[in-house]
Coordinates of C-alpha atoms and ligand atoms in Angstrom, one line a residue:
M1 CA -65.6 -121.7 -135.9
T2 CA -62.5 -123.5 -137.1
G3 CA -58.8 -122.7 -137.0
A4 CA -56.1 -122.8 -134.4
V5 CA -57.4 -123.5 -131.0
T6 CA -56.5 -121.0 -128.3
V7 CA -56.3 -122.7 -125.0
A8 CA -56.2 -121.1 -121.6
G9 CA -52.8 -122.0 -120.1
M10 CA -51.6 -120.6 -116.9
C11 CA -54.3 -118.2 -115.8
G12 CA -55.4 -116.3 -112.8
I13 CA -58.9 -117.0 -111.5
I14 CA -61.0 -115.4 -108.8
G15 CA -64.6 -116.0 -107.7
Y16 CA -66.6 -114.0 -105.1
V17 CA -70.0 -114.4 -103.6
G18 CA -71.8 -112.1 -101.1
H19 CA -75.3 -111.5 -99.7
T20 CA -76.3 -108.1 -101.1
E21 CA -76.1 -106.6 -104.5
S22 CA -73.4 -104.0 -104.5
T23 CA -70.2 -102.9 -106.2
R24 CA -68.1 -105.1 -103.8
P25 CA -68.0 -108.2 -105.9
L26 CA -66.5 -106.3 -108.9
S27 CA -64.1 -104.4 -106.7
V28 CA -62.9 -107.6 -105.0
V29 CA -62.4 -109.3 -108.3
M30 CA -60.6 -106.4 -110.0
E31 CA -58.3 -106.1 -106.9
A32 CA -57.6 -109.8 -107.1
L33 CA -56.9 -109.7 -110.8
S34 CA -54.3 -107.0 -110.2
R35 CA -52.6 -109.4 -107.8
L36 CA -53.0 -112.3 -110.1
Q37 CA -51.5 -110.8 -113.3
Y38 CA -48.4 -112.7 -112.7
R39 CA -50.2 -115.8 -113.8
G40 CA -50.9 -114.4 -117.3
Y41 CA -51.6 -111.0 -118.8
D42 CA -52.7 -111.6 -122.4
S43 CA -56.3 -110.6 -121.7
A44 CA -58.7 -110.2 -118.7
G45 CA -62.4 -110.3 -118.1
V46 CA -65.1 -110.3 -115.4
V47 CA -68.7 -111.4 -115.2
V48 CA -71.1 -110.2 -112.4
V49 CA -74.4 -111.9 -111.4
N50 CA -77.5 -110.2 -110.1
Q51 CA -81.2 -110.9 -110.1
S52 CA -81.4 -109.8 -113.7
G53 CA -78.8 -112.2 -114.9
L54 CA -75.1 -112.2 -116.1
H55 CA -73.2 -109.0 -117.1
H56 CA -69.7 -109.3 -118.5
V57 CA -66.8 -107.3 -120.0
K58 CA -63.6 -108.8 -121.4
K59 CA -60.7 -107.3 -123.3
A60 CA -57.4 -108.4 -124.8
G61 CA -54.3 -106.8 -123.3
K62 CA -53.2 -106.1 -119.8
L63 CA -55.7 -105.4 -116.9
A64 CA -55.5 -101.6 -117.8
A65 CA -57.4 -102.4 -121.0
L66 CA -60.1 -104.1 -119.0
E67 CA -60.2 -101.2 -116.5
A68 CA -60.6 -98.7 -119.4
E69 CA -63.5 -100.8 -120.8
L70 CA -65.2 -101.0 -117.4
A71 CA -64.9 -97.2 -117.1
A72 CA -66.6 -96.8 -120.4
R73 CA -69.2 -99.6 -119.8
P74 CA -69.8 -99.9 -116.0
L75 CA -71.3 -103.1 -114.8
P76 CA -74.3 -103.1 -112.4
A77 CA -74.3 -103.9 -108.7
A78 CA -74.3 -107.7 -108.2
S79 CA -74.0 -110.3 -105.4
S80 CA -71.4 -112.5 -107.1
A81 CA -68.6 -112.1 -109.6
V82 CA -65.8 -114.1 -111.3
G83 CA -62.7 -112.8 -112.9
H84 CA -59.9 -114.1 -115.1
T85 CA -56.5 -113.0 -116.3
R86 CA -55.2 -115.2 -119.1
W87 CA -51.9 -116.6 -120.5
A88 CA -52.7 -118.3 -123.8
T89 CA -50.7 -121.3 -124.8
H90 CA -51.7 -121.2 -128.6
G91 CA -53.1 -118.6 -130.8
G92 CA -53.6 -114.9 -130.5
P93 CA -54.9 -113.1 -127.5
T94 CA -58.1 -111.4 -128.7
D95 CA -61.2 -110.0 -127.1
A96 CA -63.2 -113.0 -128.4
N97 CA -60.8 -115.5 -126.8
A98 CA -60.7 -113.6 -123.5
H99 CA -62.6 -115.2 -120.6
P100 CA -65.3 -115.4 -119.4
H101 CA -67.0 -117.5 -122.0
L102 CA -70.8 -117.4 -122.1
S103 CA -73.1 -120.0 -123.5
P104 CA -74.9 -118.6 -126.6
D105 CA -78.2 -118.2 -124.6
G106 CA -76.3 -116.3 -121.9
A107 CA -77.4 -118.7 -119.2
V108 CA -73.9 -119.6 -117.9
A109 CA -70.5 -118.0 -117.9
V110 CA -67.2 -120.0 -117.4
V111 CA -63.6 -119.1 -116.8
H112 CA -60.9 -121.7 -117.1
N113 CA -57.3 -122.5 -116.4
G114 CA -55.7 -125.5 -118.0
I115 CA -56.3 -127.5 -121.2
I116 CA -59.3 -129.5 -122.0
E117 CA -57.6 -132.3 -124.1
N118 CA -60.7 -133.8 -125.7
H119 CA -62.1 -130.4 -126.7
D120 CA -62.0 -131.3 -130.4
L121 CA -64.2 -134.3 -129.9
L122 CA -66.6 -132.4 -127.7
R123 CA -66.7 -129.4 -130.1
Q124 CA -67.6 -131.7 -133.0
E125 CA -70.3 -133.3 -131.0
L126 CA -71.7 -129.9 -130.2
L127 CA -71.4 -128.7 -133.7
N128 CA -73.4 -131.7 -134.9
A129 CA -76.0 -130.7 -132.4
G130 CA -76.3 -127.2 -134.0
A131 CA -74.0 -125.3 -131.6
V132 CA -72.4 -122.1 -132.9
F133 CA -69.0 -121.1 -131.4
S134 CA -67.8 -117.6 -131.0
S135 CA -64.2 -118.1 -129.9
Q136 CA -61.3 -120.4 -130.7
T137 CA -60.9 -121.6 -127.1
D138 CA -61.4 -125.0 -125.6
T139 CA -63.1 -123.3 -122.7
E140 CA -66.1 -122.4 -124.8
V141 CA -66.9 -126.1 -125.2
A142 CA -67.3 -126.2 -121.3
A143 CA -69.6 -123.2 -121.5
H144 CA -71.8 -125.0 -124.1
L145 CA -71.9 -128.2 -122.2
L146 CA -72.5 -126.6 -118.9
A147 CA -75.5 -124.5 -120.2
R148 CA -77.1 -127.8 -121.6
A149 CA -76.5 -129.6 -118.3
Y150 CA -77.9 -126.6 -116.4
H151 CA -81.1 -126.6 -118.4
Q152 CA -81.4 -130.3 -117.8
T153 CA -80.7 -130.3 -114.1
G154 CA -81.8 -126.7 -113.0
D155 CA -78.9 -126.7 -110.6
L156 CA -75.4 -125.4 -111.3
P157 CA -73.4 -127.7 -109.0
D158 CA -75.1 -130.8 -110.4
A159 CA -74.5 -129.5 -113.9
M160 CA -70.8 -128.9 -113.2
C161 CA -70.5 -132.5 -111.9
L162 CA -71.9 -133.8 -115.2
V163 CA -69.6 -131.6 -117.3
A164 CA -66.5 -132.3 -115.2
Q165 CA -67.0 -136.1 -115.8
R166 CA -66.8 -135.5 -119.6
L167 CA -63.6 -133.4 -119.6
E168 CA -60.2 -134.8 -120.1
G169 CA -56.9 -133.0 -119.3
A170 CA -56.2 -130.4 -116.7
F171 CA -58.7 -127.8 -115.7
T172 CA -60.0 -125.4 -113.1
L173 CA -63.4 -124.1 -114.0
L174 CA -65.4 -121.4 -112.3
A175 CA -69.0 -120.9 -113.3
V176 CA -72.0 -118.7 -112.6
A177 CA -75.5 -118.9 -113.9
T178 CA -78.6 -116.8 -114.4
G179 CA -81.2 -117.5 -111.7
Q180 CA -78.5 -118.5 -109.1
P181 CA -77.0 -115.0 -108.2
H182 CA -75.7 -116.2 -104.8
L183 CA -73.6 -119.1 -105.9
V184 CA -70.3 -119.7 -107.7
V185 CA -69.3 -123.2 -108.6
G186 CA -65.7 -124.5 -109.2
A187 CA -64.3 -127.7 -110.5
R188 CA -60.7 -128.8 -110.5
R189 CA -58.6 -131.6 -112.0
T190 CA -54.8 -131.1 -111.7
S191 CA -55.0 -127.3 -112.2
P192 CA -55.1 -125.3 -108.9
L193 CA -58.1 -124.0 -106.9
V194 CA -58.4 -122.9 -103.3
V195 CA -61.3 -121.6 -101.3
G196 CA -61.1 -118.5 -99.1
L197 CA -63.5 -118.3 -96.1
G198 CA -65.0 -114.9 -95.3
E199 CA -67.8 -113.7 -93.0
G200 CA -71.0 -113.6 -95.0
E201 CA -68.9 -113.9 -98.2
N202 CA -66.6 -116.5 -99.7
F203 CA -64.0 -116.7 -102.4
L204 CA -62.4 -119.0 -104.9
G205 CA -58.9 -118.4 -106.3
S206 CA -56.3 -120.0 -108.5
D207 CA -54.0 -119.5 -105.5
V208 CA -54.2 -117.8 -102.1
A209 CA -52.9 -114.5 -103.6
A210 CA -56.3 -114.1 -105.1
F211 CA -58.0 -113.4 -101.8
V212 CA -55.2 -112.8 -99.3
A213 CA -56.3 -109.2 -99.0
Q214 CA -59.7 -110.4 -97.8
T215 CA -59.2 -113.4 -95.6
N216 CA -56.4 -115.7 -94.3
R217 CA -58.8 -118.6 -93.6
A218 CA -58.7 -121.2 -96.5
L219 CA -59.6 -124.7 -97.6
E220 CA -57.5 -127.0 -99.8
L221 CA -59.3 -128.9 -102.5
G222 CA -58.3 -132.3 -103.8
Q223 CA -58.2 -133.8 -107.3
D224 CA -61.4 -134.2 -109.1
Q225 CA -63.6 -132.1 -106.9
V226 CA -66.4 -129.7 -107.3
V227 CA -66.9 -126.8 -104.9
T228 CA -69.9 -124.6 -104.4
I229 CA -69.7 -121.3 -102.5
T230 CA -72.6 -119.3 -101.2
P231 CA -72.3 -116.3 -98.9
D232 CA -72.6 -118.6 -95.8
S233 CA -71.5 -122.0 -97.0
V234 CA -68.9 -124.0 -98.8
S235 CA -69.7 -127.6 -100.0
V236 CA -67.3 -129.9 -101.7
T237 CA -68.1 -133.1 -103.6
D238 CA -66.3 -135.4 -106.0
F239 CA -67.3 -135.4 -109.6
A240 CA -70.1 -137.9 -108.8
G241 CA -71.6 -135.4 -106.4
Q242 CA -70.6 -137.3 -103.2
P243 CA -69.6 -135.0 -100.4
V244 CA -66.0 -134.9 -99.4
E245 CA -64.0 -133.2 -96.6
A246 CA -61.7 -130.3 -97.4
K247 CA -58.8 -129.4 -95.2
H248 CA -58.6 -126.0 -93.5
F249 CA -55.4 -124.0 -93.4
T250 CA -54.3 -120.5 -92.5
V251 CA -52.5 -118.3 -94.9
D252 CA -49.7 -116.6 -93.1
W253 CA -48.9 -114.1 -95.8
D254 CA -49.3 -110.5 -95.0
A255 CA -51.5 -108.9 -97.7
S256 CA -49.5 -105.7 -97.5
A257 CA -46.5 -107.8 -98.8
A258 CA -48.3 -108.0 -102.2
V259 CA -48.3 -104.3 -102.9
K260 CA -45.4 -102.3 -104.3
G261 CA -45.0 -100.3 -101.1
G262 CA -43.5 -97.2 -102.6
F263 CA -41.3 -99.0 -105.2
A264 CA -41.8 -98.5 -108.9
T265 CA -42.1 -102.2 -109.5
F266 CA -42.8 -105.4 -107.6
M267 CA -39.4 -106.7 -108.7
E268 CA -37.5 -103.9 -107.0
K269 CA -39.7 -104.3 -103.9
E270 CA -39.1 -108.1 -103.8
I271 CA -35.3 -107.6 -104.2
H272 CA -35.6 -105.4 -101.2
D273 CA -37.7 -108.0 -99.3
Q274 CA -34.9 -110.5 -99.6
P275 CA -33.3 -110.0 -96.1
D276 CA -36.8 -110.6 -94.7
A277 CA -37.4 -113.7 -96.9
V278 CA -34.2 -115.4 -95.7
R279 CA -34.8 -114.3 -92.0
D280 CA -38.4 -115.5 -92.1
T281 CA -37.4 -118.8 -93.6
L282 CA -34.9 -119.4 -90.9
L283 CA -37.3 -118.3 -88.1
G284 CA -38.5 -120.8 -85.6
R285 CA -36.6 -123.7 -86.9
T286 CA -33.9 -123.9 -84.2
G287 CA -34.5 -125.2 -80.8
P288 CA -33.1 -123.6 -77.6
Q289 CA -29.9 -125.6 -77.7
G290 CA -29.2 -124.5 -81.3
H291 CA -30.6 -127.8 -82.4
L292 CA -32.3 -127.7 -85.8
K293 CA -35.9 -128.8 -85.7
L294 CA -38.1 -129.1 -88.8
D295 CA -41.4 -130.2 -87.3
E296 CA -43.1 -130.1 -90.6
L297 CA -41.0 -132.9 -92.1
R298 CA -43.5 -135.7 -91.7
V299 CA -41.2 -138.3 -93.1
S300 CA -40.0 -140.8 -90.5
E301 CA -36.4 -140.3 -89.2
S302 CA -35.6 -143.9 -89.9
L303 CA -36.5 -143.4 -93.5
L304 CA -34.4 -140.2 -93.7
R305 CA -31.5 -142.2 -92.2
S306 CA -31.9 -144.8 -94.8
I307 CA -32.0 -142.8 -98.0
D308 CA -29.1 -143.4 -100.3
K309 CA -29.7 -140.7 -102.9
I310 CA -31.4 -137.3 -103.3
I311 CA -32.8 -136.1 -106.5
V312 CA -33.9 -132.4 -106.6
V313 CA -36.5 -131.7 -109.3
A314 CA -37.5 -128.2 -110.3
C315 CA -37.6 -125.7 -113.1
G316 CA -36.0 -122.4 -113.9
T317 CA -34.8 -120.4 -111.0
A318 CA -35.9 -123.1 -108.6
A319 CA -33.7 -125.6 -110.3
Y320 CA -30.8 -123.2 -109.8
A321 CA -31.6 -123.2 -106.2
G322 CA -31.4 -126.9 -106.4
H323 CA -27.9 -126.8 -107.9
V324 CA -26.7 -124.7 -105.0
A325 CA -28.4 -127.2 -102.6
K326 CA -26.5 -130.1 -104.2
Y327 CA -23.1 -128.6 -103.3
A328 CA -24.2 -128.0 -99.7
I329 CA -26.1 -131.3 -99.1
E330 CA -23.3 -133.5 -100.6
H331 CA -20.7 -131.6 -98.5
W332 CA -22.7 -131.8 -95.3
C333 CA -24.5 -135.1 -95.6
R334 CA -22.3 -137.2 -98.0
I335 CA -25.5 -138.3 -99.8
P336 CA -25.2 -138.4 -103.6
T337 CA -27.4 -135.6 -104.8
E338 CA -28.6 -135.0 -108.4
V339 CA -30.4 -132.1 -109.7
E340 CA -32.7 -132.6 -112.6
L341 CA -35.1 -130.3 -114.6
A342 CA -38.5 -131.7 -113.6
H343 CA -39.6 -132.2 -117.3
E344 CA -36.5 -134.1 -118.0
F345 CA -36.8 -136.3 -114.9
R346 CA -40.4 -137.2 -115.7
Y347 CA -39.8 -138.5 -119.2
R348 CA -36.7 -140.5 -118.8
D349 CA -36.1 -143.7 -117.0
A350 CA -34.5 -142.2 -113.8
I351 CA -33.4 -144.6 -111.1
V352 CA -35.8 -144.0 -108.3
T353 CA -36.2 -146.5 -105.4
E354 CA -37.8 -146.4 -102.0
K355 CA -34.4 -145.1 -100.7
T356 CA -34.5 -142.1 -103.0
L357 CA -35.5 -138.8 -101.4
I358 CA -37.1 -136.4 -104.0
V359 CA -36.8 -132.7 -103.1
A360 CA -39.2 -130.8 -105.3
I361 CA -38.6 -127.0 -105.2
S362 CA -41.3 -124.6 -106.4
Q363 CA -42.3 -121.0 -105.5
S364 CA -45.8 -121.4 -106.8
G365 CA -46.2 -125.1 -106.0
E366 CA -48.2 -125.2 -109.2
T367 CA -45.5 -125.7 -111.9
M368 CA -47.0 -128.6 -113.9
D369 CA -43.7 -130.1 -114.9
T370 CA -42.7 -130.3 -111.2
I371 CA -46.1 -131.7 -110.2
Q372 CA -45.8 -134.5 -112.7
A373 CA -42.3 -135.2 -111.5
V374 CA -43.6 -135.5 -107.9
R375 CA -46.3 -137.9 -109.0
H376 CA -44.0 -140.0 -111.0
A377 CA -41.5 -140.3 -108.2
R378 CA -44.2 -141.2 -105.7
E379 CA -45.6 -143.9 -108.0
Q380 CA -42.2 -145.5 -107.8
G381 CA -42.2 -145.5 -104.0
A382 CA -39.9 -142.5 -103.3
K383 CA -40.7 -140.0 -100.6
V384 CA -41.0 -136.4 -101.7
I385 CA -40.3 -133.3 -99.6
A386 CA -41.5 -130.1 -101.2
V387 CA -39.8 -126.9 -100.7
V388 CA -42.6 -124.6 -101.5
N389 CA -43.7 -121.0 -101.0
T390 CA -47.4 -121.1 -101.6
M391 CA -49.6 -122.7 -99.0
G392 CA -52.3 -125.0 -100.2
S393 CA -50.6 -125.4 -103.5
T394 CA -50.7 -128.7 -105.4
I395 CA -47.1 -129.7 -104.8
A396 CA -47.3 -129.0 -101.1
R397 CA -50.4 -131.1 -100.9
E398 CA -49.2 -134.0 -103.0
S399 CA -45.8 -134.4 -101.4
D400 CA -45.1 -136.4 -98.3
A401 CA -44.0 -133.3 -96.5
A402 CA -43.7 -129.6 -97.2
L403 CA -40.8 -127.5 -96.0
Y404 CA -42.2 -124.0 -96.5
T405 CA -40.1 -121.1 -97.6
H406 CA -41.4 -117.9 -96.1
A407 CA -40.8 -115.4 -98.9
G408 CA -44.3 -114.1 -98.8
P409 CA -46.2 -113.5 -102.0
E410 CA -43.9 -113.0 -105.0
V411 CA -45.7 -111.1 -107.7
A412 CA -43.0 -110.1 -110.2
V413 CA -42.7 -112.8 -112.8
A414 CA -38.9 -113.0 -112.4
S415 CA -38.2 -114.9 -109.2
T416 CA -35.9 -113.1 -106.7
K417 CA -36.8 -113.5 -103.1
A418 CA -38.2 -116.9 -103.6
F419 CA -34.8 -118.0 -104.9
L420 CA -33.0 -116.8 -101.8
A421 CA -35.7 -118.5 -99.6
Q422 CA -35.4 -121.7 -101.5
I423 CA -31.6 -121.8 -101.1
T424 CA -32.1 -121.1 -97.3
A425 CA -34.7 -123.8 -97.0
T426 CA -32.6 -126.4 -98.7
Y427 CA -29.6 -125.5 -96.5
L428 CA -31.9 -126.1 -93.5
L429 CA -32.9 -129.5 -95.1
G430 CA -29.2 -130.4 -95.6
L431 CA -28.2 -129.4 -92.1
Y432 CA -31.2 -131.3 -90.7
L433 CA -30.1 -134.5 -92.6
A434 CA -26.5 -134.0 -91.5
Q435 CA -27.6 -133.6 -87.8
L436 CA -29.9 -136.7 -88.1
R437 CA -27.4 -138.9 -89.9
G438 CA -24.5 -137.8 -87.7
T439 CA -22.4 -136.5 -90.6
M440 CA -21.9 -133.2 -88.8
F441 CA -21.3 -132.5 -85.1
A442 CA -23.9 -130.4 -83.3
D443 CA -21.4 -127.5 -82.9
E444 CA -20.7 -127.6 -86.7
V445 CA -24.4 -127.4 -87.5
R446 CA -24.7 -124.5 -85.0
A447 CA -21.8 -122.7 -86.6
V448 CA -23.4 -122.9 -90.1
L449 CA -26.7 -121.7 -88.6
S450 CA -25.1 -118.9 -87.0
E451 CA -23.5 -117.9 -90.3
L452 CA -26.9 -118.2 -91.9
D453 CA -28.4 -115.9 -89.3
Q454 CA -25.9 -113.2 -90.4
T455 CA -26.8 -113.4 -94.1
P456 CA -29.9 -111.1 -94.0
A457 CA -27.8 -108.3 -92.9
K458 CA -25.2 -109.0 -95.6
I459 CA -27.9 -109.1 -98.3
Q460 CA -29.1 -105.7 -97.0
T461 CA -25.6 -104.4 -97.4
V462 CA -25.5 -105.4 -101.0
I463 CA -29.0 -103.9 -101.6
E464 CA -27.7 -100.6 -100.1
S465 CA -25.0 -100.5 -102.8
E466 CA -27.6 -100.6 -105.6
D467 CA -27.0 -97.1 -106.9
G468 CA -23.6 -98.0 -108.4
I469 CA -25.0 -101.3 -109.9
K470 CA -27.9 -99.4 -111.4
A471 CA -25.6 -96.8 -113.0
L472 CA -23.5 -99.6 -114.5
A473 CA -26.7 -101.2 -115.9
S474 CA -27.9 -97.9 -117.4
A475 CA -24.5 -97.4 -119.0
M476 CA -24.8 -100.9 -120.6
K477 CA -28.4 -100.6 -121.9
E478 CA -27.4 -101.0 -125.5
T479 CA -25.4 -104.3 -124.8
K480 CA -26.5 -107.2 -126.9
S481 CA -24.9 -110.1 -125.1
V482 CA -23.6 -110.7 -121.6
L483 CA -21.8 -113.8 -120.3
F484 CA -21.7 -115.0 -116.7
L485 CA -19.0 -117.3 -115.3
G486 CA -18.8 -119.1 -111.9
R487 CA -17.2 -122.1 -110.3
H488 CA -18.6 -124.3 -107.6
V489 CA -21.8 -122.6 -106.1
G490 CA -20.9 -119.6 -108.2
F491 CA -21.9 -121.6 -111.3
P492 CA -25.6 -121.7 -110.5
V493 CA -25.3 -118.1 -109.5
A494 CA -23.9 -117.3 -112.9
M495 CA -26.8 -119.2 -114.6
E496 CA -29.4 -117.4 -112.5
G497 CA -27.7 -114.0 -113.4
A498 CA -28.0 -114.9 -117.1
L499 CA -31.6 -116.0 -116.7
K500 CA -32.6 -112.8 -115.0
L501 CA -31.0 -110.8 -117.8
K502 CA -32.7 -112.9 -120.5
E503 CA -36.2 -112.8 -119.1
L504 CA -36.2 -109.2 -118.0
A505 CA -34.0 -107.4 -120.6
Y506 CA -34.4 -109.7 -123.6
I507 CA -30.7 -109.8 -123.9
H508 CA -28.7 -112.9 -124.9
A509 CA -27.1 -114.1 -121.8
E510 CA -25.5 -117.3 -120.8
G511 CA -24.0 -118.7 -117.6
F512 CA -21.0 -121.0 -117.8
A513 CA -19.0 -123.1 -115.4
A514 CA -15.7 -121.1 -115.7
G515 CA -13.7 -124.3 -116.1
E516 CA -15.7 -125.1 -119.2
L517 CA -14.6 -121.9 -120.9
K518 CA -11.7 -123.4 -122.8
H519 CA -13.8 -126.3 -124.0
G520 CA -15.8 -124.1 -126.4
P521 CA -17.5 -121.0 -125.0
I522 CA -14.3 -118.9 -125.0
A523 CA -14.8 -118.6 -128.8
L524 CA -17.6 -116.2 -128.0
I525 CA -15.3 -113.7 -126.4
D526 CA -14.5 -110.7 -128.7
Q527 CA -13.4 -107.2 -128.1
G528 CA -15.7 -105.5 -125.6
Q529 CA -17.7 -108.6 -124.7
P530 CA -19.1 -108.0 -121.2
V531 CA -18.4 -110.9 -118.8
F532 CA -19.6 -111.2 -115.2
V533 CA -17.5 -113.3 -113.1
V534 CA -18.6 -114.7 -109.7
V535 CA -15.5 -115.1 -107.7
P536 CA -15.4 -117.4 -104.7
S537 CA -14.1 -116.4 -101.4
P538 CA -10.3 -116.4 -101.2
R539 CA -10.7 -117.6 -97.6
G540 CA -12.3 -120.8 -98.9
R541 CA -10.6 -123.2 -101.2
D542 CA -7.5 -121.2 -102.5
A543 CA -7.5 -123.4 -105.6
L544 CA -11.0 -122.4 -106.6
H545 CA -10.2 -118.7 -106.2
D546 CA -7.0 -118.9 -108.0
K547 CA -8.4 -120.9 -110.9
I548 CA -11.1 -118.3 -111.5
L549 CA -8.6 -115.6 -111.6
S550 CA -6.8 -117.5 -114.4
N551 CA -10.2 -117.7 -116.1
I552 CA -10.6 -114.0 -115.9
E553 CA -7.2 -113.4 -117.4
E554 CA -8.0 -115.7 -120.3
V555 CA -11.1 -113.8 -121.3
R556 CA -9.5 -110.4 -120.7
A557 CA -6.7 -111.4 -122.9
R558 CA -9.3 -111.8 -125.6
G559 CA -10.9 -108.5 -125.2
A560 CA -13.6 -109.2 -122.6
V561 CA -14.8 -106.5 -120.3
T562 CA -14.8 -108.1 -116.9
L563 CA -17.4 -107.2 -114.2
V564 CA -16.4 -109.1 -111.1
V565 CA -18.6 -110.0 -108.1
A566 CA -16.0 -110.5 -105.2
E567 CA -15.9 -110.6 -101.5
E568 CA -14.9 -107.4 -99.6
G569 CA -11.2 -107.6 -98.9
D570 CA -10.3 -109.7 -101.9
I571 CA -7.9 -107.0 -103.2
A572 CA -6.3 -109.6 -105.6
V573 CA -9.3 -109.4 -108.0
T574 CA -9.1 -105.6 -108.6
E575 CA -6.3 -105.9 -111.2
F576 CA -8.4 -108.4 -113.1
A577 CA -11.6 -106.4 -113.3
E578 CA -12.9 -103.4 -115.1
R579 CA -15.4 -103.1 -112.3
V580 CA -15.8 -105.0 -109.0
L581 CA -19.2 -105.4 -107.3
W582 CA -18.3 -106.0 -103.7
V583 CA -20.2 -108.3 -101.5
P584 CA -19.7 -109.0 -97.8
Q585 CA -17.5 -111.9 -96.7
T586 CA -19.5 -115.1 -96.5
P587 CA -18.5 -118.8 -96.2
T588 CA -18.2 -120.3 -99.7
L589 CA -21.3 -122.6 -99.5
L590 CA -23.6 -119.8 -98.3
A591 CA -22.1 -117.2 -100.7
P592 CA -24.9 -117.6 -103.4
L593 CA -27.3 -115.8 -100.9
V594 CA -25.3 -112.6 -101.3
A595 CA -23.5 -113.0 -104.7
V596 CA -26.7 -113.2 -106.7
V597 CA -28.1 -110.0 -105.4
P598 CA -26.0 -107.6 -107.5
L599 CA -26.9 -109.7 -110.6
Q600 CA -30.6 -109.4 -109.8
I601 CA -30.3 -105.6 -109.3
F602 CA -28.3 -105.3 -112.5
A603 CA -30.9 -107.2 -114.7
C604 CA -33.8 -105.3 -113.2
A605 CA -32.1 -101.9 -113.7
L606 CA -30.9 -102.6 -117.2
A607 CA -34.5 -103.7 -118.3
S608 CA -35.9 -100.5 -116.6
A609 CA -33.3 -98.5 -118.5
K610 CA -34.5 -100.0 -121.7
G611 CA -38.1 -99.0 -120.8
L612 CA -39.3 -102.6 -120.4
D613 CA -41.9 -103.9 -118.0
V614 CA -39.9 -105.7 -115.5
D615 CA -42.8 -107.2 -113.6
Q616 CA -44.4 -108.7 -116.6
P617 CA -41.9 -109.5 -119.2
R618 CA -43.1 -110.5 -122.6
N619 CA -44.2 -114.1 -123.3
L620 CA -43.9 -115.3 -119.7
A621 CA -46.2 -116.2 -116.9
K622 CA -45.1 -116.7 -113.4
S623 CA -46.8 -120.0 -112.7
V624 CA -46.4 -122.5 -115.6
T625 CA -49.3 -124.7 -114.9
V626 CA -49.2 -126.6 -118.3
E627 CA -46.5 -129.0 -119.4
Ligands
LIG1 O1 -43.2 -121.6 -109.3 P1 -41.9 -122.3 -109.6 O2 -40.8 -122.0 -108.6 O3 -42.1 -123.8 -109.7 O4 -41.5 -121.8 -111.0 C1 -40.3 -122.4 -111.7 C2 -39.9 -121.5 -112.8 O5 -41.0 -121.4 -113.7 C3 -39.5 -120.0 -112.4 O6 -38.5 -120.1 -111.4 C4 -39.1 -119.2 -113.6 O7 -37.9 -119.7 -114.1 C5 -39.0 -117.8 -113.2 N1 -39.5 -117.0 -114.3 C6 -37.6 -117.3 -113.0 O8 -37.4 -116.0 -112.8

């Protein structure tokens, strides 16, 4: 078959193996897929293996379509199963392109995440040898090659090693075969894969969310490794078949955190989880004397004292967390700090030396652009500290140290609680560096930590005011464009508010530094244009507060409808606003933790009022595992 190639991009993968033939493999896999849909939801499929061979069902569309198909065509009891939920990077999501892909003789089935870059060459080679393809995917090439290798070796792990050696690009592959019903084999290069360890059963997942409901014992896999799970064993080799050690870790996520818990959507639930996300990220990181201790920072203190520049690399919401961090770190530590989109950093000639500290921020720990930025920086001798939410993820593993955020599993595609946890963790990092380098006195660090301890309760207060924000959002559901203005740390908050609205409600939204307004963007203001303004505390720098009031006047004079996020007690703003969304008083540098919350609630409510799927917005996947 010719035509546009459909490649598997950021996909969710689960593999299961147990002793007896039962319905458990299928139910484990389907439950995992419901959890993994944030990685892609263009199509889904499952394959189960029993003594009689492979049995599969796959369907374009969201998981509900696969569930309906399974109800119509139930699969038999089995001892192992593999499932896949897909986000395609090219071409249309069709039944034929959905995973798993079976070899033409039905001997093996393969699911895949990533891009096999030499698929064209391999496809041509297979076509010359008489192969017939039934999909447009690069994955099917792997299925053909694997079946040939399996017939040659009679052993699926050996066959997988042979195939993995021939593939270029990034891939996680899981495979099952007829005649080996108690075995699932995986291979990984660059794309993620972790092992879940059960009792008399084992799991493979594209991330720990795949099996967190079943076990919290896990194994990290390295680059270019093949893993074979049976009900009672896990063996890991390199692509040449040589045994290698895998590292054990414990997943400290609570499985119940990955269910909606009475909320209509994951996003609403995760907004409500935010006080806990901040609290848990702060937990256990202060010694008895109020001294900050970050035991996991396995970078020597002398090196941290010697760094002369910090570059934060991240994408999307995580990059906005980095922008907030820049203000705090420069203020507390006096270390020049840059924030750069990971994909931009990677492909320019950034000045990175052994005295540069890279801070890579990522919820998933699997964002390919950020992974590549980390690798690039380390190649140049820089140390990398990862601020990551997902244990066992690639960025955590490949960095010099990981400072974990404790937001728990974030399922909604739009990031909320991870953002607050990222900001919190970078504050801790900044305070730690300030403590270490002596740019703050111990009592100053303690004072900020004590303010930070109060933020979960403040976030809760904002959440409790959600009804008014939701009513505002409903009333604005026909709005076509919304602008967001902020200054200082309010600027990244404005950009994040705009991103939330774009990705959830498909509305044109832009965040501007309020001071930039007169340099162009003010031309956008017309009669009735809604403008959110994030107003800094009047108790902070007066100039900042007063300047933004002038900016509000400027847009109002041109017809804007101003919706102002302001601190309780800031009476001065009321005459400048059509509507004030009050947030509790918070020191300026920490204010993003509370100021962004009304904007998240607004975007979520407006998208819901439009009848949109807030957990799975169109065209997106949560974890962008291709460049
Ligand atoms: O997993 P990461 O934090 O690395 O993801 C980075 C971005 O892809 C992510 O924040 C994205 O912008 C979200 N959809 C925002 O809601």
